[in-house]
Amino acid sequence: MIERKFVSENLKEYLIKEYVNEVLKRAGQSNVKLKKTPLGEKILITASKPGLVVGRKGENIKLLTTQLKKRFNLENPQIEIEEVQQPDLDPKIVAERIATTLERFGSGRFKSIGHKVLEAIMKAGALGTEILISGKIPSSRAKRWRFYQGYLKKSGHIAKIGVLKAYTVANLKSGTVGIQVRIMPGDVELPDKVELREELETIEESEDIKEEEITKKSDEKSSKKKETKKSEPKSDDSQAKPKKKESKKKKEAKK
């Protein structure tokens, strides 16, 4: 019984997410999260165009809440909207953008669309990107076109955690076209990354200290030399006086 309850709840969450994605497909919707609160279910939607999600005087949100109550038997669904700070680094938004442009202008300009999207992602600060467009483009035979730029991990622990992935579909006259986007953002910490630390400031400080020590030592040596020079003539006079006394005594002895 408990397992069935968990399965039914997870399936309900999945269906709610899919429904919200379909309704807000053109609004730049990125992610949908569900949370249970004492007041009711809380639905958090992140989108690049929150104005389209809200609508005029909140019409779209009101319609969404009423439809969620009817379809999924939610008592009091509370919808919150967050704006995506960098939409060019979100693979879901990028994939939906490519799909909408292909549906609007057709498959004739798919290469220019792919290259423009690549440039926008790299300018946003990504380390590497990859876009795969597979389907009947531009001919009647199905092909896979790959657009890539930068450095992207394909295997290992970082490929699972650090690389962001998204997949969507564009419905064209020739058939359905699959769009897969992979982005590795610039804030990912790579284990094989090596940085050279420059300690120019510490070296300059140590050189200054050495120069000061050398100047102090040279001043001490010069002062010592001056003292020795001053003390030397006094010692000669003291030695000369007893020599004169000895000469007088010798003269008296001779007499």
Short mmCIF file of C-alpha atoms in Angstrom, two decimals:
data_model
loop_
_atom_site.label_atom_id
_atom_site.label_comp_id
_atom_site.label_asym_id
_atom_site.label_seq_id
_atom_site.Cartn_x
_atom_site.Cartn_y
_atom_site.Cartn_z
CA MET A 1 0.00 0.00 0.00
CA ILE A 2 2.80 2.43 0.92
CA GLU A 3 4.66 1.69 -2.32
CA ARG A 4 1.54 2.33 -4.39
CA LYS A 5 1.05 5.64 -2.60
CA PHE A 6 4.61 6.77 -3.41
CA VAL A 7 4.23 5.69 -7.04
CA SER A 8 0.90 7.53 -7.43
CA GLU A 9 2.32 10.73 -5.87
CA ASN A 10 5.40 10.69 -8.12
CA LEU A 11 3.25 10.06 -11.18
CA LYS A 12 0.98 12.94 -10.20
CA GLU A 13 4.01 15.28 -9.86
CA TYR A 14 5.29 14.19 -13.27
CA LEU A 15 1.93 14.85 -14.94
CA ILE A 16 1.67 18.30 -13.31
CA LYS A 17 5.16 19.22 -14.54
CA GLU A 18 4.38 18.05 -18.08
CA TYR A 19 1.13 20.00 -18.14
CA VAL A 20 2.82 23.22 -16.92
CA ASN A 21 5.58 22.77 -19.53
CA GLU A 22 2.99 22.48 -22.31
CA VAL A 23 1.01 25.51 -21.15
CA LEU A 24 4.09 27.74 -20.66
CA LYS A 25 6.08 26.51 -23.66
CA ARG A 26 6.44 29.94 -25.30
CA ALA A 27 7.12 31.82 -22.03
CA GLY A 28 10.73 30.61 -21.64
CA GLN A 29 9.90 28.15 -18.87
CA SER A 30 12.96 26.44 -17.36
CA ASN A 31 12.01 24.30 -14.36
CA VAL A 32 8.99 23.33 -12.25
CA LYS A 33 9.20 22.25 -8.60
CA LEU A 34 6.42 20.99 -6.32
CA LYS A 35 6.39 21.40 -2.53
CA LYS A 36 3.79 20.41 0.03
CA THR A 37 2.92 23.02 2.67
CA PRO A 38 0.28 23.15 5.44
CA LEU A 39 -1.73 25.64 3.34
CA GLY A 40 -1.61 23.49 0.19
CA GLU A 41 0.60 22.61 -2.78
CA LYS A 42 3.26 25.13 -3.75
CA ILE A 43 4.38 25.22 -7.41
CA LEU A 44 7.62 27.10 -8.12
CA ILE A 45 8.16 28.04 -11.78
CA THR A 46 11.44 29.49 -13.10
CA ALA A 47 11.18 31.29 -16.43
CA SER A 48 13.12 33.77 -18.55
CA LYS A 49 9.96 35.80 -19.33
CA PRO A 50 7.92 36.06 -16.12
CA GLY A 51 5.66 38.71 -17.66
CA LEU A 52 4.27 36.18 -20.15
CA VAL A 53 3.70 33.65 -17.36
CA VAL A 54 1.74 36.15 -15.25
CA GLY A 55 -0.22 37.73 -18.12
CA ARG A 56 -2.36 40.85 -18.00
CA LYS A 57 -3.54 41.44 -14.42
CA GLY A 58 -2.58 37.84 -13.57
CA GLU A 59 -4.97 36.20 -16.05
CA ASN A 60 -2.62 33.35 -17.00
CA ILE A 61 -1.91 32.39 -13.38
CA LYS A 62 -5.62 32.42 -12.51
CA LEU A 63 -6.39 30.12 -15.46
CA LEU A 64 -3.52 27.83 -14.49
CA THR A 65 -4.70 27.52 -10.88
CA THR A 66 -8.27 26.71 -11.90
CA GLN A 67 -7.11 24.08 -14.42
CA LEU A 68 -4.78 22.47 -11.86
CA LYS A 69 -7.66 22.25 -9.37
CA LYS A 70 -9.94 20.56 -11.92
CA ARG A 71 -7.47 18.19 -13.58
CA PHE A 72 -5.32 17.08 -10.62
CA ASN A 73 -7.69 17.68 -7.67
CA LEU A 74 -5.40 20.18 -5.94
CA GLU A 75 -7.06 21.97 -3.02
CA ASN A 76 -5.16 25.27 -2.88
CA PRO A 77 -2.31 25.46 -5.43
CA GLN A 78 -0.01 28.45 -4.84
CA ILE A 79 2.10 29.45 -7.85
CA GLU A 80 5.36 31.35 -7.43
CA ILE A 81 7.49 32.64 -10.31
CA GLU A 82 11.25 33.23 -10.35
CA GLU A 83 13.22 34.89 -13.12
CA VAL A 84 16.24 33.11 -14.59
CA GLN A 85 19.34 35.29 -14.14
CA GLN A 86 21.28 33.89 -17.14
CA PRO A 87 18.88 32.39 -19.71
CA ASP A 88 21.70 31.68 -22.19
CA LEU A 89 23.23 29.19 -19.71
CA ASP A 90 19.96 27.27 -19.19
CA PRO A 91 19.79 24.31 -21.63
CA LYS A 92 16.00 23.98 -21.40
CA ILE A 93 15.43 27.61 -22.42
CA VAL A 94 18.02 27.34 -25.21
CA ALA A 95 16.46 24.14 -26.59
CA GLU A 96 12.96 25.66 -26.55
CA ARG A 97 14.31 28.76 -28.31
CA ILE A 98 15.81 26.64 -31.11
CA ALA A 99 12.57 24.66 -31.44
CA THR A 100 10.39 27.78 -31.72
CA THR A 101 12.67 29.37 -34.33
CA LEU A 102 12.68 26.17 -36.42
CA GLU A 103 8.88 25.94 -36.25
CA ARG A 104 8.55 29.60 -37.22
CA PHE A 105 11.13 29.92 -40.04
CA GLY A 106 11.51 26.30 -41.14
CA SER A 107 14.58 24.10 -41.51
CA GLY A 108 16.31 26.19 -44.19
CA ARG A 109 18.23 28.37 -41.73
CA PHE A 110 19.06 25.75 -39.09
CA LYS A 111 22.84 26.22 -39.44
CA SER A 112 22.76 29.96 -38.80
CA ILE A 113 20.42 29.38 -35.84
CA GLY A 114 22.81 26.82 -34.33
CA HIS A 115 25.89 29.05 -34.70
CA LYS A 116 24.12 32.11 -33.27
CA VAL A 117 22.99 30.15 -30.23
CA LEU A 118 26.54 28.82 -29.72
CA GLU A 119 27.99 32.34 -29.74
CA ALA A 120 25.38 33.55 -27.24
CA ILE A 121 26.14 30.67 -24.85
CA MET A 122 29.90 31.21 -24.98
CA LYS A 123 29.52 34.97 -24.45
CA ALA A 124 27.43 34.25 -21.34
CA GLY A 125 30.50 32.58 -19.76
CA ALA A 126 30.18 28.85 -20.50
CA LEU A 127 33.25 26.60 -20.70
CA GLY A 128 31.78 24.50 -23.50
CA THR A 129 28.54 23.69 -25.34
CA GLU A 130 27.13 21.09 -27.69
CA ILE A 131 23.90 21.19 -29.73
CA LEU A 132 22.57 18.11 -31.54
CA ILE A 133 19.77 18.52 -34.09
CA SER A 134 18.52 15.20 -35.45
CA GLY A 135 15.77 14.64 -38.00
CA LYS A 136 14.86 15.29 -41.62
CA ILE A 137 16.92 18.47 -41.96
CA PRO A 138 17.31 19.79 -44.66
CA SER A 139 16.70 16.78 -46.94
CA SER A 140 14.15 13.98 -46.80
CA ARG A 141 16.66 11.65 -45.12
CA ALA A 142 17.20 11.82 -41.38
CA LYS A 143 20.57 13.20 -40.27
CA ARG A 144 22.25 14.40 -37.11
CA TRP A 145 23.93 17.81 -37.11
CA ARG A 146 26.39 18.65 -34.35
CA PHE A 147 27.36 22.18 -33.26
CA TYR A 148 30.02 22.42 -30.57
CA GLN A 149 32.44 24.95 -29.10
CA GLY A 150 34.75 25.13 -26.08
CA TYR A 151 35.58 22.39 -23.57
CA LEU A 152 32.92 19.85 -22.55
CA LYS A 153 33.17 16.74 -20.36
CA LYS A 154 31.54 13.61 -21.81
CA SER A 155 32.35 11.03 -19.11
CA GLY A 156 33.14 10.85 -15.41
CA HIS A 157 31.70 12.39 -12.26
CA ILE A 158 31.76 15.97 -13.60
CA ALA A 159 29.84 14.96 -16.74
CA LYS A 160 27.00 13.75 -14.49
CA ILE A 161 26.97 16.68 -12.06
CA GLY A 162 28.58 19.67 -13.81
CA VAL A 163 27.12 19.37 -17.34
CA LEU A 164 23.54 20.65 -17.78
CA LYS A 165 21.36 18.77 -20.29
CA ALA A 166 17.99 19.31 -21.93
CA TYR A 167 15.96 17.72 -24.71
CA THR A 168 12.95 18.96 -26.67
CA VAL A 169 11.11 18.35 -29.94
CA ALA A 170 10.16 20.66 -32.82
CA ASN A 171 7.22 19.67 -35.05
CA LEU A 172 7.97 20.60 -38.68
CA LYS A 173 6.27 19.81 -42.00
CA SER A 174 8.94 17.23 -42.82
CA GLY A 175 8.50 15.53 -39.44
CA THR A 176 9.57 15.78 -35.83
CA VAL A 177 13.07 17.06 -35.07
CA GLY A 178 14.91 16.31 -31.82
CA ILE A 179 17.04 19.01 -30.19
CA GLN A 180 19.55 18.16 -27.48
CA VAL A 181 21.59 20.84 -25.67
CA ARG A 182 24.53 20.36 -23.30
CA ILE A 183 26.18 23.24 -21.44
CA MET A 184 29.07 23.24 -19.00
CA PRO A 185 28.94 26.54 -17.05
CA GLY A 186 32.03 28.52 -16.14
CA ASP A 187 31.75 28.02 -12.36
CA VAL A 188 32.38 24.25 -12.56
CA GLU A 189 35.51 23.21 -10.62
CA LEU A 190 37.57 20.79 -12.70
CA PRO A 191 39.99 18.43 -10.88
CA ASP A 192 42.65 18.71 -13.62
CA LYS A 193 42.65 22.51 -13.63
CA VAL A 194 46.05 24.01 -12.68
CA GLU A 195 46.53 27.63 -11.64
CA LEU A 196 49.87 29.44 -11.33
CA ARG A 197 50.10 31.71 -8.32
CA GLU A 198 52.33 34.77 -8.74
CA GLU A 199 53.97 36.07 -5.56
CA LEU A 200 55.36 39.30 -6.93
CA GLU A 201 54.33 41.40 -3.95
CA THR A 202 56.03 39.16 -1.39
CA ILE A 203 59.23 39.06 -3.47
CA GLU A 204 59.36 42.86 -3.68
CA GLU A 205 58.88 43.21 0.06
CA SER A 206 61.69 40.73 0.80
CA GLU A 207 64.07 42.58 -1.56
CA ASP A 208 63.32 45.89 0.19
CA ILE A 209 64.05 44.30 3.55
CA LYS A 210 67.36 42.93 2.26
CA GLU A 211 68.37 46.33 0.89
CA GLU A 212 67.58 47.96 4.23
CA GLU A 213 69.66 45.34 6.06
CA ILE A 214 72.60 45.88 3.67
CA THR A 215 72.47 49.66 4.13
CA LYS A 216 72.36 49.26 7.92
CA LYS A 217 75.36 46.92 7.86
CA SER A 218 77.33 49.28 5.63
CA ASP A 219 76.54 52.22 7.97
CA GLU A 220 77.70 50.19 10.98
CA LYS A 221 80.96 49.25 9.25
CA SER A 222 81.67 52.85 8.27
CA SER A 223 81.01 54.05 11.85
CA LYS A 224 83.35 51.39 13.24
CA LYS A 225 86.11 52.44 10.83
CA LYS A 226 85.77 56.07 11.90
CA GLU A 227 86.01 55.08 15.57
CA THR A 228 89.17 53.05 14.97
CA LYS A 229 90.78 55.94 13.08
CA LYS A 230 90.05 58.33 15.94
CA SER A 231 91.43 55.94 18.57
CA GLU A 232 94.74 55.17 16.72
CA PRO A 233 96.64 58.55 17.23
CA LYS A 234 95.93 58.55 20.99
CA SER A 235 97.61 55.18 21.37
CA ASP A 236 100.78 56.44 19.53
CA ASP A 237 101.18 59.41 21.94
CA SER A 238 100.89 57.20 24.99
CA GLN A 239 103.57 54.87 23.62
CA ALA A 240 105.90 57.78 22.69
CA LYS A 241 105.93 59.37 26.18
CA PRO A 242 107.44 56.39 28.01
CA LYS A 243 110.11 56.13 25.31
CA LYS A 244 111.29 59.69 26.20
CA LYS A 245 111.47 58.78 29.90
CA GLU A 246 113.59 55.74 29.09
CA SER A 247 116.02 57.89 27.09
CA LYS A 248 116.52 60.27 30.11
CA LYS A 249 117.29 57.36 32.41
CA LYS A 250 119.86 56.01 29.94
CA LYS A 251 121.60 59.40 29.82
CA GLU A 252 121.85 59.56 33.66
CA ALA A 253 123.31 56.06 33.75
CA LYS A 254 125.96 57.01 31.19
CA LYS A 255 126.99 60.03 33.28
#
